[in-house]
């Protein structure tokens, strides 16, 4: 039997989030039911709630950086039991049959992966509802084991900001001694610094804001380049083995292409919109590459969490109450957070 | 002793090319002196003569698709002798010491490769002068062996148009069964079709011009996609293993990114200028890549010529007299050539 639970969501693009009731499906034989402890606040949550991407279905309950405890498992569940500390990221289902799913890249499922919220639930007539809620029911294959040696609250953002930055660094095989630049210091960029640094790279934060230098170094950057300073950029011409571009808005990528080494790649993970015109010559001279990367598959997300357990990596967070979510959205929009808000779900349960 | 020879060049950006005398350096111990038989007309020749790239030095003698016979060799030359059929492409020198040169990628020489024309000659006080002339003196390492089983005139364009398209197809390891799209049917594109097809790829010509279909198929394309037709493009969504983009002017690459497969690459070889804004989302969704490629190194150029010898590949050409070069420039600018002009240098020698 499906169940009514408490959540925070919105009925329309122009409305604030507010407390509501949503229906969760009854657990199926392969499902895990999770009591949600914490949920990170991702910039995508705001885009979705406000229908910036034009595909919102209301009511919409955001949240895809979910940490919780297993409270019930279906008859056929093999890898989880009651009491386990688990996570759920951006996806809760996919076809598991296409070539992308076979390659452990469910995010590129050819039939379309099911987003943790605003997706079509394959097992009920409902849409999917995200982690701004007290509990969630998820197919076993999309549940992740969370290392128990970390600050659990600060693990939540790893499920989106973490895997989004880990995956390209891992896929492009960043290794000890590589010169890596992380462009942009926000929710994604601060994780990029931590991962690149843990992988042994000579890690540079590349930012427009001089005032972020000290913080970047505290997070693990070996040095900082202020991208507005043309002389400083010029010193690094043709020198980077890899660039991870986390800037979430329209910008000019040409200056970054110029600091890439021959045959090297800049990966975009932030800007899902038209960029300033790229000069083809900046790719042609040096056989350079620009690529994109989207979160990561479930297998790689588990590897990322295990890597974080080993290297003691978590996100920098600021805890909020569920009731303060609209203020938090405003602050995220104004880049006023270091570096991720995490909702303490106790505040919803006790509301 | 240096020598005065006949050439066709220009004294200024706004002047037509006309007959002039230039000075060639005396041959050094590692030099090969070549009697020029044929020289292809590359679009770059026009850009250089008209100073479109802002780096022209006058007098300027274009031409970097040179075929000729060896008439003299320096004391230390090992691989060439009088009478050999040889070619010279876009480069006549490089440092031969940097990491790019060590990787056989002289086109990316960190100290700057020396262009066949409009470059600084390392061995004289002169600039370099190109192939619109009766003879040329070139360092042995930058001279190429030309297969003797081919139509020699039609080999000339392989030295630039050929290697520019062969190199990315070779570097990205195009193989039998790959679905490859060649975008744009001109001097570069027509060679792209021939190479992709000879490598065993399922080769598509992607063009805006319906009237080029028949020709593309004659050149070896398995099929043709008219890129202005959105329905036709849509049928190929996410299906191409590789795209070679030869369009030489500003254009919108977003529709092409959408027909690429996950984890696949489009390589730009034509447009050395700002493109229409690229949507980062088109890279992010499918972890796709855009790269650039510039001609090819000397070793790879020799491999390309040998490949052409084996597979009986030459360029489609129209022969012209040296005296008709200004009319030819006009026709190239108007895309009125199928697919490359080649100058018969006899017409200059006898002038």
XYZ file of C-alpha atoms in Angstrom:
702
model
C 0.000 0.000 0.000
C 1.258 3.424 -0.903
C 1.748 5.859 1.920
C 1.213 9.563 2.465
C 4.263 11.332 3.814
C 5.383 14.880 4.618
C 7.370 16.802 2.016
C 8.348 20.306 0.938
C 7.482 21.207 -2.609
C 5.810 23.692 -4.877
C 2.570 23.748 -6.853
C 3.783 26.149 -9.552
C 6.882 27.874 -10.940
C 6.096 31.208 -9.304
C 5.247 29.806 -5.861
C 7.489 29.312 -2.854
C 8.122 25.808 -1.570
C 5.774 24.822 1.262
C 4.869 21.819 3.319
C 2.667 19.322 1.514
C 1.700 15.659 1.566
C 2.880 13.321 -1.185
C 2.257 9.666 -1.936
C 5.161 7.192 -1.921
C 4.715 3.840 -3.610
C 4.507 0.710 -1.459
C 7.811 -1.161 -1.510
C 8.197 -3.758 -4.248
C 10.348 -6.869 -3.915
C 13.489 -5.044 -5.161
C 12.859 -1.804 -3.281
C 14.569 -0.234 -0.322
C 12.648 2.179 1.913
C 14.795 4.900 3.396
C 14.197 7.228 6.322
C 15.732 10.486 5.107
C 18.184 12.114 7.538
C 19.689 14.832 5.327
C 19.211 16.259 1.869
C 21.573 18.630 0.043
C 20.310 21.686 -1.830
C 21.513 21.624 -5.436
C 21.212 24.543 -7.861
C 19.242 22.174 -10.131
C 16.553 21.993 -7.447
C 15.926 25.710 -7.999
C 15.938 25.425 -11.800
C 13.447 22.576 -11.563
C 11.143 24.237 -9.018
C 11.055 27.425 -11.080
C 10.670 25.475 -14.369
C 13.751 27.147 -15.870
C 14.231 24.113 -18.110
C 10.584 24.040 -19.234
C 9.919 20.445 -18.186
C 8.543 20.826 -14.652
C 5.485 18.865 -13.566
C 3.715 20.058 -10.436
C 3.505 19.385 -7.588
C 7.301 19.181 -7.607
C 9.367 18.041 -4.612
C 13.121 18.666 -5.224
C 16.121 16.979 -3.617
C 18.636 14.502 -5.096
C 21.434 14.528 -2.524
C 19.798 12.169 -0.073
C 21.302 10.438 2.963
C 19.248 8.164 5.181
C 18.829 4.883 7.000
C 17.188 1.791 5.572
C 13.932 1.103 7.400
C 12.500 -1.687 5.256
C 13.590 -3.855 2.315
C 11.651 -5.857 -0.321
C 11.738 -9.655 -0.377
C 14.431 -9.889 -3.091
C 16.780 -7.166 -1.837
C 20.255 -8.638 -1.383
C 22.655 -5.852 -0.569
C 20.843 -3.779 2.045
C 19.266 -4.407 5.402
C 17.420 -2.383 7.989
C 19.726 0.136 9.686
C 22.213 0.554 6.811
C 23.441 4.080 6.103
C 22.650 4.755 2.454
C 22.462 7.472 -0.180
C 20.374 8.272 -3.227
C 21.602 10.618 -5.954
C 20.104 12.065 -9.114
C 18.604 8.842 -10.527
C 16.211 6.233 -9.146
C 15.731 4.044 -12.225
C 16.756 3.271 -15.821
C 16.100 0.513 -18.378
C 19.197 -1.492 -17.292
C 19.263 -3.084 -20.773
C 20.563 -0.538 -23.294
C 24.228 -0.139 -24.194
C 24.632 2.853 -21.840
C 23.174 0.907 -18.895
C 25.337 -2.093 -19.840
C 28.345 0.241 -19.697
C 27.288 1.341 -16.165
C 26.346 4.773 -17.467
C 22.681 4.856 -16.449
C 22.749 8.657 -16.636
C 22.822 8.235 -20.420
C 20.182 5.452 -20.541
C 18.876 5.369 -24.103
C 15.307 5.021 -22.902
C 15.843 7.877 -20.441
C 16.914 7.547 -16.820
C 14.294 8.323 -14.178
C 15.244 11.403 -12.209
C 14.900 11.290 -8.430
C 12.271 14.012 -8.782
C 10.071 15.267 -11.622
C 10.470 11.881 -13.349
C 7.874 9.295 -14.363
C 7.843 6.512 -11.746
C 8.026 3.184 -13.615
C 6.204 1.328 -10.863
C 3.275 3.590 -10.068
C 1.144 6.152 -11.840
C 2.931 8.912 -9.990
C 5.764 11.225 -10.854
C 8.884 10.810 -8.705
C 9.283 13.057 -5.658
C 12.707 14.028 -4.312
C 14.448 14.134 -0.989
C 12.835 17.198 0.573
C 10.659 14.662 2.367
C 10.684 12.274 5.302
C 11.206 9.013 3.404
C 11.762 7.569 -0.065
C 11.324 4.185 -1.767
C 14.031 3.325 -4.317
C 14.926 0.317 -6.470
C 17.892 -1.455 -4.857
C 20.261 -0.933 -7.818
C 20.001 2.842 -7.378
C 20.786 2.883 -3.649
C 24.373 3.585 -2.552
C 26.349 2.467 0.489
C 27.615 5.388 2.547
C 30.955 5.082 4.392
C 30.329 5.317 8.126
C 33.629 7.034 8.992
C 32.549 10.399 7.551
C 30.452 13.264 8.874
C 27.141 11.964 7.533
C 25.546 15.384 7.008
C 28.460 16.477 4.833
C 28.210 13.349 2.662
C 24.830 14.386 1.175
C 26.250 16.785 -1.471
C 28.602 14.053 -2.726
C 25.587 12.415 -4.380
C 25.400 15.193 -6.983
C 28.151 17.826 -6.609
C 30.598 15.065 -5.678
C 29.976 12.619 -8.512
C 29.627 15.438 -11.078
C 33.226 16.483 -10.435
C 34.710 13.070 -9.543
C 33.460 11.392 -12.720
C 35.321 13.526 -15.309
C 38.528 13.552 -13.219
C 38.265 9.766 -12.977
C 37.188 9.143 -16.591
C 40.023 11.298 -17.969
C 42.410 9.410 -15.633
C 43.842 12.303 -13.632
C 46.945 11.112 -11.834
C 49.795 12.217 -9.630
C 51.695 15.138 -11.114
C 49.061 16.224 -13.653
C 48.487 19.980 -13.757
C 44.732 20.359 -13.273
C 42.666 23.542 -13.210
C 39.254 23.749 -11.573
C 37.325 26.676 -13.045
C 34.817 28.318 -10.701
C 34.586 27.994 -6.923
C 31.063 26.978 -5.884
C 29.284 23.782 -4.891
C 30.900 21.870 -7.764
C 34.258 23.649 -7.853
C 35.026 23.143 -4.174
C 34.553 19.377 -4.640
C 36.687 19.506 -7.791
C 39.595 20.920 -5.789
C 39.266 18.223 -3.122
C 39.153 15.358 -5.636
C 41.906 16.583 -7.970
C 44.115 17.219 -4.978
C 43.385 13.771 -3.478
C 44.246 12.181 -6.843
C 47.695 13.741 -6.567
C 47.289 16.465 -9.191
C 48.972 19.859 -9.009
C 45.656 21.628 -8.511
C 44.854 25.207 -9.502
C 41.670 27.099 -8.704
C 40.839 29.384 -11.631
C 38.381 32.060 -10.558
C 37.305 35.602 -11.369
C 37.160 36.502 -7.673
C 40.402 37.428 -5.928
C 38.678 37.131 -2.553
C 38.192 33.370 -3.058
C 41.961 32.692 -3.090
C 42.426 31.962 0.605
C 39.452 29.633 0.702
C 40.598 27.759 -2.407
C 43.963 27.090 -0.806
C 42.327 25.944 2.415
C 40.304 23.450 0.336
C 43.511 22.033 -1.146
C 44.397 24.118 -4.208
C 48.160 24.431 -4.712
C 47.662 27.826 -6.286
C 45.028 30.229 -7.596
C 44.788 31.972 -10.980
C 42.614 35.061 -11.285
C 41.188 34.622 -14.765
C 40.433 38.315 -15.263
C 44.177 38.986 -15.062
C 45.402 38.435 -18.625
C 49.093 38.474 -17.676
C 48.535 35.809 -15.048
C 46.613 33.640 -17.530
C 49.313 34.139 -20.155
C 51.962 32.691 -17.842
C 50.076 29.384 -17.968
C 49.651 29.238 -21.781
C 49.656 25.658 -23.074
C 50.419 24.176 -19.662
C 47.323 22.433 -18.263
C 46.817 18.671 -18.614
C 43.143 19.004 -17.775
C 40.563 21.648 -16.973
C 37.277 21.061 -15.164
C 34.889 23.894 -15.948
C 32.160 24.196 -13.304
C 30.866 27.648 -14.302
C 27.068 27.269 -14.409
C 26.263 30.209 -16.702
C 27.079 31.572 -20.165
C 30.746 32.566 -20.383
C 33.752 32.814 -22.694
C 35.736 29.557 -22.798
C 38.405 30.811 -25.250
C 40.889 32.002 -22.581
C 40.738 28.572 -20.932
C 41.406 26.736 -24.210
C 44.595 28.755 -24.507
C 46.010 27.500 -21.196
C 45.384 23.843 -22.149
C 48.311 21.695 -23.282
C 48.375 20.123 -26.736
C 46.000 17.127 -26.958
C 44.373 18.030 -23.638
C 40.764 18.397 -22.614
C 38.514 20.862 -20.834
C 35.353 19.228 -19.483
C 32.196 21.265 -18.975
C 29.910 20.191 -16.125
C 28.046 23.384 -15.310
C 26.760 25.391 -18.247
C 23.691 23.775 -19.823
C 23.165 26.800 -22.048
C 24.728 28.591 -25.031
C 28.288 29.782 -24.353
C 30.011 32.822 -25.823
C 31.254 32.046 -29.364
C 34.183 29.605 -29.293
C 36.962 30.226 -31.804
C 37.573 27.013 -33.753
C 41.231 28.020 -34.009
C 41.642 27.523 -30.254
C 40.871 23.827 -30.747
C 42.737 23.431 -34.057
C 46.014 24.896 -32.741
C 47.138 22.120 -30.386
C 44.497 19.496 -31.245
C 42.618 20.467 -28.089
C 39.269 19.177 -26.909
C 36.162 20.424 -25.115
C 33.917 17.752 -23.688
C 30.924 17.498 -21.379
C 30.184 15.192 -18.475
C 26.925 14.468 -16.626
C 26.939 13.221 -13.007
C 28.169 9.588 -13.185
C 26.793 6.052 -13.301
C 25.764 4.170 -10.151
C 28.905 2.002 -10.117
C 31.138 5.066 -10.388
C 29.086 6.896 -7.738
C 29.745 4.022 -5.337
C 33.459 4.160 -6.206
C 33.388 7.897 -5.490
C 31.791 7.362 -2.075
C 34.369 4.666 -1.258
C 37.151 7.029 -2.426
C 35.747 9.686 -0.082
C 35.729 7.202 2.791
C 39.378 6.333 2.142
C 40.535 9.916 1.666
C 38.269 11.444 4.279
C 36.554 13.742 1.800
C 33.232 15.452 2.435
C 31.542 18.615 1.260
C 31.731 21.965 3.048
C 28.221 22.584 4.277
C 25.847 24.896 6.099
C 22.928 23.143 7.829
C 19.413 24.532 7.488
C 15.916 23.712 8.705
C 13.404 22.521 6.110
C 11.321 25.610 6.852
C 14.166 27.891 5.688
C 14.373 26.396 2.201
C 13.034 29.437 0.333
C 15.626 31.677 1.959
C 18.292 29.081 1.091
C 17.158 29.069 -2.569
C 17.578 32.837 -2.617
C 21.070 32.593 -1.134
C 22.132 29.860 -3.589
C 20.901 32.038 -6.449
C 23.060 34.876 -5.081
C 26.103 32.578 -4.661
C 25.898 33.196 -0.948
C 26.767 29.766 0.417
C 29.998 28.006 1.353
C 29.547 25.628 -0.329
C 26.382 23.612 0.004
C 23.223 23.834 2.092
C 22.076 20.600 3.694
C 18.604 20.230 5.158
C 18.274 18.500 8.518
C 15.174 16.418 7.847
C 14.386 16.142 11.549
C 12.980 19.661 11.202
C 10.371 18.379 8.735
C 9.574 15.224 10.672
C 8.930 17.255 13.828
C 6.958 19.977 12.053
C 75.098 30.891 -53.600
C 71.485 31.917 -53.461
C 69.616 32.055 -56.716
C 66.993 34.266 -58.305
C 64.016 32.335 -59.624
C 60.608 33.061 -61.150
C 57.575 33.138 -58.889
C 54.022 34.460 -58.669
C 53.288 36.566 -55.638
C 51.873 39.800 -54.354
C 53.376 42.986 -52.929
C 50.371 43.956 -50.810
C 47.020 42.692 -49.512
C 44.987 44.646 -52.044
C 47.085 43.714 -55.078
C 46.638 40.843 -57.525
C 49.321 38.167 -57.748
C 51.830 38.828 -60.518
C 55.083 37.439 -61.809
C 58.125 38.419 -59.745
C 61.640 37.287 -58.955
C 62.499 35.825 -55.556
C 65.707 34.625 -53.981
C 66.087 30.980 -52.957
C 68.836 30.032 -50.517
C 71.797 28.007 -51.788
C 71.444 24.358 -50.779
C 72.960 23.399 -47.423
C 74.301 19.947 -46.634
C 70.879 18.663 -45.469
C 68.877 20.389 -48.204
C 67.035 19.042 -51.203
C 66.470 21.267 -54.225
C 63.249 20.554 -56.070
C 62.115 21.485 -59.557
C 58.418 22.244 -59.044
C 56.039 20.471 -61.436
C 52.679 21.228 -59.836
C 51.299 23.281 -56.966
C 47.784 23.070 -55.516
C 45.761 26.184 -54.701
C 44.618 26.115 -51.058
C 42.071 28.523 -49.565
C 44.787 29.483 -47.057
C 46.830 30.870 -49.953
C 44.089 33.453 -50.486
C 43.775 34.298 -46.769
C 47.553 34.777 -46.599
C 47.850 36.857 -49.785
C 45.018 39.122 -48.662
C 46.342 39.278 -45.080
C 43.033 38.032 -43.634
C 44.915 36.669 -40.628
C 46.884 39.872 -40.071
C 50.339 38.267 -40.200
C 51.286 38.657 -43.874
C 54.774 39.828 -44.840
C 55.231 41.083 -48.372
C 56.311 40.145 -50.944
C 54.328 36.958 -50.352
C 54.502 33.898 -52.612
C 51.795 31.337 -51.678
C 51.687 27.598 -52.319
C 52.080 24.654 -49.948
C 50.838 21.720 -52.000
C 54.016 21.171 -53.961
C 54.997 18.253 -56.207
C 58.338 18.165 -58.000
C 61.479 16.314 -58.953
C 64.725 16.413 -56.999
C 67.387 18.227 -59.023
C 70.162 18.495 -56.447
C 70.917 17.260 -52.912
C 73.236 18.459 -50.149
C 76.278 16.429 -49.079
C 74.567 14.850 -46.046
C 71.197 14.028 -47.623
C 70.507 10.330 -47.191
C 67.002 9.611 -48.357
C 66.705 11.466 -51.644
C 68.588 11.526 -54.924
C 68.315 13.409 -58.175
C 65.214 12.413 -60.141
C 63.071 11.363 -57.147
C 59.410 12.379 -57.226
C 58.793 14.335 -54.017
C 56.324 16.587 -52.250
C 56.432 19.515 -49.834
C 53.449 20.449 -47.683
C 52.672 23.251 -45.243
C 55.946 23.156 -43.264
C 59.612 23.371 -44.234
C 61.238 23.442 -40.791
C 60.777 23.142 -37.015
C 63.024 22.899 -33.945
C 63.083 19.069 -34.019
C 63.831 19.105 -30.261
C 60.670 20.026 -28.354
C 58.130 17.480 -27.088
C 55.823 18.089 -30.055
C 58.650 17.497 -32.553
C 59.713 14.427 -30.577
C 56.146 13.159 -30.909
C 56.350 13.657 -34.706
C 53.917 16.554 -34.491
C 56.051 19.312 -36.028
C 52.888 21.293 -36.818
C 52.671 21.999 -33.074
C 56.409 22.729 -32.607
C 56.703 24.678 -29.363
C 59.167 27.086 -30.924
C 56.883 27.473 -33.939
C 57.065 25.488 -37.162
C 58.293 27.340 -40.237
C 55.527 27.655 -42.816
C 56.341 26.889 -46.432
C 55.580 30.535 -47.182
C 55.389 33.712 -45.110
C 57.687 32.091 -42.511
C 61.087 33.111 -41.235
C 63.745 31.008 -42.999
C 66.095 29.610 -40.325
C 69.022 29.417 -42.727
C 68.939 32.774 -44.478
C 67.823 36.290 -43.751
C 64.807 35.783 -45.977
C 61.216 34.901 -45.376
C 60.111 31.603 -46.888
C 58.468 31.659 -50.323
C 55.925 29.031 -51.390
C 55.313 26.797 -54.344
C 53.953 29.285 -56.875
C 57.492 29.264 -58.216
C 59.851 27.236 -60.398
C 61.943 25.609 -57.656
C 62.314 25.318 -53.886
C 65.071 24.347 -51.422
C 63.883 22.363 -48.396
C 65.530 20.635 -45.432
C 65.508 16.874 -46.089
C 63.331 16.000 -43.076
C 60.475 18.081 -44.512
C 60.518 16.488 -47.958
C 58.079 13.651 -48.704
C 58.291 10.677 -51.042
C 55.483 10.608 -53.599
C 54.109 7.251 -54.806
C 54.783 6.900 -58.520
C 51.647 4.897 -59.347
C 49.324 7.895 -58.982
C 48.357 10.755 -61.301
C 51.106 13.113 -60.133
C 49.156 16.338 -60.741
C 46.311 15.103 -58.553
C 48.690 14.248 -55.710
C 49.542 17.915 -55.024
C 46.429 18.700 -52.913
C 47.137 15.702 -50.682
C 49.947 17.735 -49.100
C 47.430 20.020 -47.351
C 43.779 19.053 -48.033
C 44.783 15.390 -47.848
C 46.722 15.361 -44.601
C 44.269 17.790 -42.926
C 41.476 15.237 -43.314
C 43.530 12.016 -43.068
C 45.161 12.991 -39.767
C 42.015 13.267 -37.592
C 40.478 10.130 -39.143
C 43.737 8.298 -38.432
C 44.335 9.800 -34.961
C 40.781 8.988 -33.811
C 41.296 5.448 -35.217
C 38.421 5.268 -37.684
C 37.884 1.648 -38.650
C 35.679 -0.664 -40.658
C 32.021 -0.298 -39.723
C 32.275 3.071 -37.963
C 29.537 5.536 -38.916
C 31.422 8.636 -40.007
C 30.016 11.962 -41.195
C 32.012 14.419 -43.290
C 30.512 17.893 -42.917
C 30.918 20.181 -45.938
C 31.855 19.202 -49.486
C 34.806 21.264 -50.710
C 38.550 20.785 -51.067
C 38.789 19.227 -47.596
C 35.427 17.462 -47.513
C 35.921 15.603 -50.768
C 39.187 14.148 -49.423
C 37.428 13.295 -46.145
C 34.912 11.149 -48.022
C 37.659 9.321 -49.903
C 39.704 8.575 -46.772
C 36.813 7.580 -44.480
C 35.483 5.332 -47.201
C 38.913 3.739 -47.824
C 39.242 3.101 -44.067
C 36.054 1.034 -44.261
C 33.712 3.480 -42.536
C 30.023 3.828 -43.358
C 30.537 7.315 -44.758
C 27.938 10.090 -44.877
C 28.308 13.455 -46.563
C 26.523 16.089 -44.483
C 25.890 19.196 -46.565
C 23.503 22.119 -46.859
C 23.362 21.747 -50.658
C 21.033 19.127 -52.091
C 22.726 19.496 -55.481
C 25.977 18.060 -54.097
C 24.388 14.658 -53.361
C 25.231 12.930 -56.629
C 28.818 14.106 -56.524
C 29.268 13.009 -52.900
C 28.126 9.511 -53.782
C 30.437 9.393 -56.784
C 33.309 10.287 -54.439
C 32.449 7.333 -52.196
C 29.820 8.493 -49.699
C 27.366 5.754 -48.783
C 24.663 8.326 -48.232
C 24.022 12.063 -47.976
C 22.281 14.062 -45.233
C 20.948 17.518 -46.057
C 21.633 19.357 -42.826
C 18.976 22.020 -43.419
C 16.348 19.280 -43.276
C 15.603 18.917 -39.555
C 13.622 15.709 -39.958
C 16.456 14.082 -41.836
C 18.972 15.167 -39.160
C 16.663 13.920 -36.406
C 16.659 10.400 -37.877
C 20.410 10.256 -37.138
C 20.227 11.523 -33.519
C 22.958 9.977 -31.345
C 24.201 7.681 -34.113
C 27.569 8.928 -35.424
C 30.862 7.475 -34.173
C 32.798 10.419 -35.582
C 32.211 13.690 -37.403
C 34.809 15.557 -39.431
C 33.746 19.188 -39.755
C 35.419 20.864 -42.741
C 33.210 23.978 -42.872
C 35.659 26.896 -43.185
C 33.394 29.685 -41.892
C 31.349 30.639 -38.827
C 28.441 28.227 -38.379
C 26.211 26.545 -35.808
C 27.719 23.246 -34.581
C 24.845 22.374 -32.194
C 22.838 20.287 -34.706
C 25.941 18.182 -35.398
C 26.585 17.541 -31.702
C 23.103 16.081 -31.494
C 23.780 13.410 -34.129
C 26.977 12.256 -32.368
C 26.904 9.060 -30.305
C 27.676 9.095 -26.577
C 31.417 9.512 -25.925
C 32.071 10.436 -29.555
C 33.956 13.304 -31.127
C 33.474 15.951 -33.794
C 36.790 17.299 -35.091
C 36.986 20.806 -36.555
C 39.554 21.356 -39.307
C 38.132 24.313 -41.195
C 36.834 27.172 -39.083
C 39.647 29.241 -37.594
C 37.180 31.830 -36.331
C 34.438 32.271 -33.733
C 31.546 29.822 -34.195
C 27.891 30.390 -33.351
C 27.318 29.901 -29.590
C 27.654 26.234 -28.610
C 25.225 24.954 -25.990
C 27.214 23.278 -23.195
C 24.274 20.921 -22.707
C 24.972 19.343 -26.101
C 28.346 18.173 -24.755
C 27.146 17.301 -21.238
C 24.278 15.073 -22.418
C 26.230 12.095 -23.793
C 29.726 13.088 -22.660
C 30.457 14.288 -26.192
C 33.572 16.038 -27.443
C 34.560 18.740 -29.923
C 38.208 18.794 -30.911
C 40.434 20.491 -33.449
C 43.132 19.143 -35.722
C 45.820 20.914 -37.750
C 47.332 19.302 -40.888
C 49.571 16.469 -39.584
C 53.213 15.771 -38.736
C 55.745 14.810 -41.398
C 55.742 11.115 -40.424
C 51.948 10.970 -40.659
C 51.984 12.887 -43.957
C 54.297 10.234 -45.409
C 51.954 7.519 -44.079
C 49.056 9.333 -45.752
C 50.880 9.439 -49.109
C 51.717 5.743 -48.821
C 48.067 5.018 -47.930
C 47.033 6.937 -51.059
C 49.461 4.897 -53.145
C 48.008 1.649 -51.807
C 44.377 2.702 -52.121
C 44.781 4.652 -55.347
C 43.536 7.901 -53.805
C 44.116 11.322 -55.330
C 42.334 14.633 -55.280
C 39.740 15.769 -57.842
C 41.409 18.623 -59.654
C 41.123 21.275 -62.343
C 44.440 22.284 -63.937
C 45.240 25.964 -64.480
C 48.057 28.035 -65.912
C 50.084 30.149 -63.485
C 48.851 33.261 -65.283
C 45.225 32.435 -64.371
C 45.842 32.394 -60.626
C 43.868 35.558 -59.819
C 40.783 34.192 -61.594
C 41.278 30.905 -59.696
C 41.417 32.773 -56.380
C 38.095 34.400 -57.266
C 36.539 31.055 -58.108
C 37.819 29.414 -54.896
C 36.329 32.303 -52.914
C 32.996 31.653 -54.662
C 33.213 27.881 -54.029
C 33.334 27.393 -57.773
C 35.834 24.534 -58.058
C 35.561 20.754 -58.038
C 37.513 20.337 -55.880
C 40.987 21.776 -56.106
C 42.904 23.899 -58.605
C 46.413 22.722 -59.439
C 48.884 24.984 -61.230
C 50.941 23.438 -64.031
C 54.299 25.078 -63.277
C 55.478 24.590 -66.848
C 53.375 27.660 -67.649
C 55.524 29.758 -65.316
C 58.815 28.257 -66.470
C 57.967 29.014 -70.074
C 56.624 32.493 -69.361
